[in-house]
Amino acid sequence: MALRRPPVLLGRAGERQVLDRVLENVRGGQSAVLVVRGEAGVGKTALLRYCARQASGFRVARIAGVESEMELPFAGLHQLCAPMLGRLAALPEPQQAALGVALGLSSGPPPDRFLVGLATLSLLAEVASERPLLCFVDDAQWLDVATRQVLGFVARRLLAESVAFVFAVRDSTDESELVGLPELLLGGLPDEDARALLASGIGARLDGRVRDRLVEETRGNPLAILELPRGLAATQLPGGLGLLEDHALPRRIEESFRRRLEALAEEPRRLLLLVAAEPVDDPLLVWRAAERLGIGPSAADETEGLLAIGESVAFLHPLVRSAVYRSAAPPERRAVHRALAEVTDAGADADRRAWHLAAAAAGPDEEVASELERSAGRAQARGGLAAAAAFLRRSVALTRDPARRTDRALAAAQASLHAGAFEAALALLAAAEAGPLDALERARVDLLHAEVAYAQNRGSDAPLLLLRAAGRLETLDVRLARDTYLDAWSAALFAGQLASAGSLLDVSRAVRAAPHPEPPPHPSDLLLDGFALVFTEGRLSATPVLRRAATAFAGTEVSVAEVLRWGWLATAAAVYVWDYDTCLAVATREVRIARDAGALEVLAVGVNVLGQAAALGGDFGRAALLVAEADAVTEATGARVAPYAALVLAAFRGQEPVGSKLIDATIAEATAGGQGTAVQYAHWANAVLMNSLGRYEEALPAAVAASDDTPELFVATWALSELIEAASRTGNPELAAGALDRLLDSANASATDWGLGIAARSRALLSEGDAAEGLYREAIDRLSLTRLRPELARSHLLYGEWLRRVGRRVDAREQLRTAHELLAAIGTEAFAERARRELVATGEKVRKRAVEARDELTPQEDQIARLARDGLSNPEIGARLFLSPRTVEWHLGKVFTKLGISSRMGLHDALPSPDQEAARA
Ligand SMILES: Nc1ncnc2c1ncn2[C@@H]1O[C@H](COP(=O)(O)OP(=O)(O)OP(=O)(O)O)[C@@H](O)[C@H]1O
Ligand SMILES: [Mg+2]
């Protein structure tokens, strides 16, 4: 006995067209997403039904959120995916595992939510490869948070899968997950359609004036048009309008439903309440609970059409559910929840049962509270962090014992933090602070406060808060205190010079004064001690410690968890001691581990570090791939990581005006976000770029800015060599001399070929005669023992420039030719051009390098083409770039067309391998 009204849709011509176009696009092999937004009762669901009727040839999947305080992890996603799980085996293994755990099908480590998103995308694409797939997500405002996050992620990444997603959502809510997707705003019906609807609803009983007033007051809201006249007694109709004018329309409709409820008999009313309290659409369950409450089956026929129970359970409209639940007295509600708990399976549906028990509790109840705690644990194990937080919050409310209450409030705050619910986390911390706290709990409160600040914004006052928390922990738990200090250091490093308080120096001093753990030190202890020494004792004492730390992180004695948490700090330690190979090894390991674990926030930092290393090594092709991956992962996760790799690549490539734009944008954004180190990086990148272009007057201030701001950091040291180059070309010897002293300190402390090579080159720039020549040669010798090809090439360039100035034209040509060839081969365009100009000045004729012929490919196409050439399958490429394999295939199709080839095989010839690229240039 369906309640569905006859499928007549009045008006809405424009809206129908939009939906028709969605279907048309999908039939044509594209994907489409639409969010239909509008107030309650305005006709969103009706439009979705229209769309379903038009969707012949589609496979249709429908899910709907249900208004309920209950938060069950991935409940909506389960509804969506359950019928498709036959295809799960087609997904890459890590995605299968992630989705399996999220949906509670298998156990495993809690999956990263973005990996669950990617798995869902792949699954939908796989299903849609048979025939187009249309997914309706009605009442999206009531979906569980985990599902909304996943679907928002999927919707943003659909392109060529033949999947349509149509969401319906109330406009009064702001689900950030859906913000920015294409929208259709639904307003009321135009007067004429509204009048027609009114006539169809209550017929000819109304006179024209009343009818017009009704249409006006309802502003064309179809549900209001159908419902309000019904809610008012016939006698009230003419005069009763406008009585409730001061209320928003949905409230008025709800009140109207409430009046209809009041007219019902006791039994059907309690049946309605029972159904309203249960989010799962399960008629059998409802009847079993009804029996316990002494409600007979006939009650369903006495609800005046407000409720229908057949194969499924359906209210006339979702507002009936709110009206029923909200108007019920608390004891009535508790009674139905108790009945529902009694009939809910304690094994299979333990979490739902726990929630009903909680709602049935009249006051604190330890048994139920600990039941909820267990539910939270299960939710957490599935990656359902929002649900875990919700269970724990409820558990807090039911806990009487003050100590336990504090404990649970802290756990709930932690879960809320991890779920990204920062406000909730802060509220729980306040609740915890209101109770009695022992010293360790006090410290945990501080730590959580700090972590919330860090998660909200890396550059904020997180370092200070972490520092305080670490200090409090010192006497309670040395290990935890040390770990917290390292996190504080990490936060302070992001903030750099912009840290308000809790600077790198503050953290370092505190670390030096803090108690030491039992020997032997962990690699993380070495990291912490080494960094602290940099700022307190100086680089001579710091260098050996940091070198040991970095080397340890490159090996296997460091656990996966430690690499994920501090790997990037170890790469910073490696470059601090001028150890490129170790930096590369740690970054490579970190990225591999982060990819395998699906730890995407870590990956966002890791690919940035690895991309920088690739650029410094002169492997620009690989660097570009990593930059693109960094873009994809930061975009997908919203991680706030500055574009470090892109900056290094742009600086060395010497592409203008692209490089300057990136640098300016980074300075602006990082300054606003309090990420001081990114600002410093951008200044350094600017110095390199300006030097490459021969614009030394502009390079100089940039290099000064980068080397002055937090002078202890390696970026500052790198900037010194740029400063010396610019100063020596602009006649600023005194500036250069000071910089040289600092550079030598750093290079001599580490004594690696990289550092000593750069130092020799910089000294050469400030020397004359044989001394200069010997130093240039030393620089070239040393750097040719490293992988830092761009720096080697630059040394040939500077040597050649010097030779030309001292009149040794033939020798100059030899160096400049080598420099030009190397620089052009690497792709350092501006430096290559600088070498070419110098060569021409020696009298040699040099062709400008031909512009590469491949630039018709978009950056994304280029990247996909290179990955395909390197042998990655479409799913593998998709996993790297957060796209479905179908979308990868679609991009590849475009690549083939543009390159005039017909298969992946052709890519090898159409796109030169990195070696060939080098050889050709
Ligand atoms: N264009 C229309 N022509 C005829 N009837 C309509 C039209 N639009 C909506 N209705 C009817 O109005 C009522 C409310 O519409 P609907 O349930 O689609 O609203 P909604 O926007 O989905 O509301 P909610 O946000 O509460 O889910 C339904 O009975 C529906 O059949
Ligand atoms: Mg609806």
Coordinates of C-alpha atoms and ligand atoms in Angstrom, one line a residue, residues 5 8-12 38-47 49 138-139 141 170 189 197 222-223 226 317-319, ligand 1:
R5 CA 1.0 10.2 -4.9
V8 CA 2.3 14.0 -11.7
L9 CA 4.7 16.8 -11.6
L10 CA 3.2 20.2 -12.3
G11 CA 5.4 22.8 -13.9
R12 CA 9.1 22.6 -13.3
G38 CA 15.6 23.8 -1.4
E39 CA 13.4 24.1 1.7
A40 CA 11.4 21.3 3.2
G41 CA 8.4 20.3 1.0
V42 CA 9.4 22.4 -2.0
G43 CA 9.6 19.3 -4.2
K44 CA 13.1 17.9 -4.3
T45 CA 12.1 14.3 -3.8
A46 CA 9.4 14.8 -6.4
L47 CA 12.0 15.9 -8.9
R49 CA 11.3 10.7 -8.8
D138 CA 17.8 12.0 -0.9
D139 CA 17.8 14.0 2.4
Q141 CA 21.5 16.5 5.3
R170 CA 17.5 21.0 2.6
L189 CA 5.9 26.8 -7.9
L197 CA -1.9 21.9 -7.3
P222 CA 3.9 22.3 -2.8
L223 CA 3.8 20.5 0.5
L226 CA -1.2 20.3 0.0
H317 CA 6.6 13.1 4.3
P318 CA 9.8 13.4 6.3
L319 CA 8.3 16.3 8.3
Ligands
LIG1 N1 5.9 20.2 -9.1 C1 5.0 19.5 -8.3 N2 3.8 19.1 -8.8 C2 3.0 18.4 -8.0 N3 3.2 18.0 -6.8 C3 4.4 18.3 -6.2 C4 5.4 19.0 -7.0 N4 6.5 19.2 -6.2 C5 6.2 18.6 -5.1 N5 5.0 18.1 -5.1 C6 4.4 17.3 -4.0 O1 4.6 18.1 -2.8 C7 5.0 17.3 -1.7 C8 6.3 17.7 -1.1 O2 7.3 17.5 -2.1 P1 8.7 16.7 -1.8 O3 8.4 15.6 -0.8 O4 9.3 16.4 -3.1 O5 9.5 17.8 -1.0 P2 11.0 17.8 -0.6 O6 11.5 19.1 -1.1 O7 11.6 16.6 -0.9 O8 10.8 18.0 1.0 P3 11.8 17.5 2.1 O9 12.9 18.5 2.2 O10 11.0 17.6 3.4 O11 12.2 16.1 1.8 C9 4.9 15.9 -2.2 O12 3.7 15.3 -1.9 C10 5.1 16.0 -3.7 O13 4.5 15.0 -4.4

